[in-house]
Structure formats: C-alpha cells, structure tokens
C-alpha cells in the first residue's frame, strides 16, 4: 500500500513537473518552497479525487487554493456558455449558498478577462486595474489588494475561474501561479467527475421512479388494444392512463427543478424584499382551495416583520410547496395556520395543519428525494420531491427547516430564515 502511494506520488509529481502547460514549462529551477507546495497539493489532490458532492468539492478547492497560496480568500466562478455569464459558485468567505448565483460581468472583470483569454493573471493592485469589478468589494466587504486568477480548462474549454485574493505579507508570485495551475488541473478533473456522478445518480433515480407509471400505462395500452374490455372498463382505463400521464408530467417538472438546484448550477436572483408581502401572496393563492374543502385557513403575521434578502421566487416556491402539502394531507373541515414572527436576526415561519400527520419513524425520511409516507401513497397523488426542493432552497438561504407531527393530529413545518435588521 505504502509502495503504491509513493508510486502514485512520484507519477503525480512527474506529471505536474513535466506538464505541457507552458506556464509550468517556463520554470527551469524548482525551489524548495515550490516542492513544499506541491507536496501539499499531492495530499489535497487525493482528497479532491474522492469527493463526489459538488458543493463540498468546490469548497475544498477554494480552501486548498487559499492554503497553498497563503491568501486571505479564494473563490470559484463558473462559466455558463449558454448564457455567456460568469457567476460565483464557491468562496471561502461566502457562508450561504445564496451568493452562489452572483453574476460577475464578463466585460468588466478580471475573471471575465481570464475566460476570454484563457490565461492566468497576477494583478498587484486591482484597484488601479480597469478590468477589476469594483462592486464585488462592497458586496463581499473585502477590499481586493492583490489577485491571482487562473482559468479552469476542461477539454480545451473554460468551465470557470479559480481566484485567490490578498496574499498574506506580500505579492503573488510566479510560483503561486504554477501551484494554482496544478491545483486547477486537478480541480477540473474532480469537478467533471462529480458532475457526471451527480447526473448519473439523479438519472438513475428518475428512471427508477418513472417505471411504475410507465408499466401501468403499458398494461392499460395492451388491454385496450386486445378489445377484451367493455365500454365501462375502457373509460376507467382511460382515466387511469390520464392520471399516470399527469403523474409523469408532474414528476418531470418537479425533478427538473430539483436537478437544477442540486447540480450547483442554479443561479439565484437575489433581492431584498418584504417577507410579509410574500407570505400574504402565498395565503391568497391557497385561499379558495381551502374554502372549497371547508378548511379553516388562518393567517397569523405581525404588521411588521424584518425584510429578507434572497431569491423571492424560489422562497415563494418553498412556501407554496409547504402549503400545498398542508392542503393535500388534510381533510374536509380541517385547519391550516400560516404564521410568522421575528426573533433576533431571524424570521420564523410555520405552516401547521390538522391533517394525517407523519409517523415518527418516517419523519427523518420525508426530505429525501421521492420519499412518500407509506400510508399516504395510495391515498394522495404526489411525486415525493416537493420537500427536497423546499429543503434545498431554505438551506441555500442559510436557513433551516424542522417539523413536528403526530398521526391523525397534524403537522407543523417550521422554517427559520436569516433576516435583515
Ligand atoms: N403536511 C403534511 N402532512 C402529512 N404528510 C406530509 C405533509 N407534508 C409532506 N408529507 C409527507 O411527506 C411526503 C413527501 O412530501 P413532498 O412534498 O416531498 O412530496 P409529495 O407531496 O408526495 O409530492 P409533490 O410535493 O412533489 O407533489 C409526502 O408524500 C407525504 O407523505
Ligand atoms: Mg408535496
């Protein structure tokens, strides 16, 4: 095993020290500090290669970049060729997933220059550089005093930019750049792997889930073709087919939403808005549906609530999903309460219902993709994706979601979101 590891280490060193990248070729003398950094890189690379969760992987890469270059901060911006945009995907100083979507203009940023020129760059004083995207300093609250950025190249195409800013006690050197290029090459392979894994994992689950409705449709088609069914049975089968087609269609769109969120390519559109107004809108959406089912629908929101910074549309989707469940898993004559209150620097929003409830042993499973409570599966249609979407949105906003529930008594979902002062 040890022999295997040292062989790997040697091959790795040889690979990077003889890498055809011209920036590495420029070096003909290898200083001890560079060897130390490569040594660090070898350890990091083993760690990166085994990480398949894209968000964790990206955060490991930025931490590694910051460590090997001894910089204050590091970030990864991903390039979306379809939209021709560049946006933050991970950074050592971004505590929530929210700033992930922050778009950086291609034309007016050093990162944009790197994408266009496919070249690394060291900038000693970004404030004096016309390419520097000034607004980023105020958004992140960090003044950029020095910067080193490299393109992340996969099969000759730029997939993103890895940047380190503010070298501790000096300026970024050619050696830092060499080490970053080596890290960038390793990071790109790991990002490609993780994206492929995520896709195959999600596709596998999706295919598994659509098997049941597809086989129901298949069986119904065969029976209809065989002419062995009377008119009444025919009508019943067509109804079943209609319901299965609807289920497939719902599943496809819900799945697409979730896949987008989990792929790490979701770009949030962040604004500051009134959470009070948003919750009132959600209340209005469900009001008539609750009245049709004689459900008492209460709105318990104080006149003033702090504002929230986030993606309004996505948060609306999250509360809509929760209210949709509160109606769906309720019964005629039941009750729903949408409540909100402010606490310290948080807004706490709860959706309570007097419905079917969730057995204790299944409560920890319901946020998993496709999971549906056993006793509900034959009673109420659903894809089992709604809560996964809610959880992803809420955690990306730096919030949390919990629940309390009792069978045949009801359920309360509580969402805590960071609020503005
Ligand atoms: N308010 C609730 N009361 C009782 N059970 C619930 C409630 N909310 C969710 N559940 C249970 O958790 C499961 C997962 O919920 P989720 O919203 O993810 O999926 P779904 O409602 O089945 O489908 P979808 O929301 O995609 O239409 C549900 O199938 C249901 O069994
Ligand atoms: Mg649901």
Coordinates of C-alpha atoms and ligand atoms in Angstrom, one line a residue, residues 321 324-325 328-329 386, ligand 2:
X321 CA -44.9 23.5 -1.6
X324 CA -49.7 22.5 -0.9
X325 CA -48.9 19.7 1.4
X328 CA -53.2 17.8 0.3
X329 CA -52.6 15.8 3.5
X386 CA -41.7 18.9 -3.0
Ligands
LIG2 MG1 -45.7 17.9 -1.7

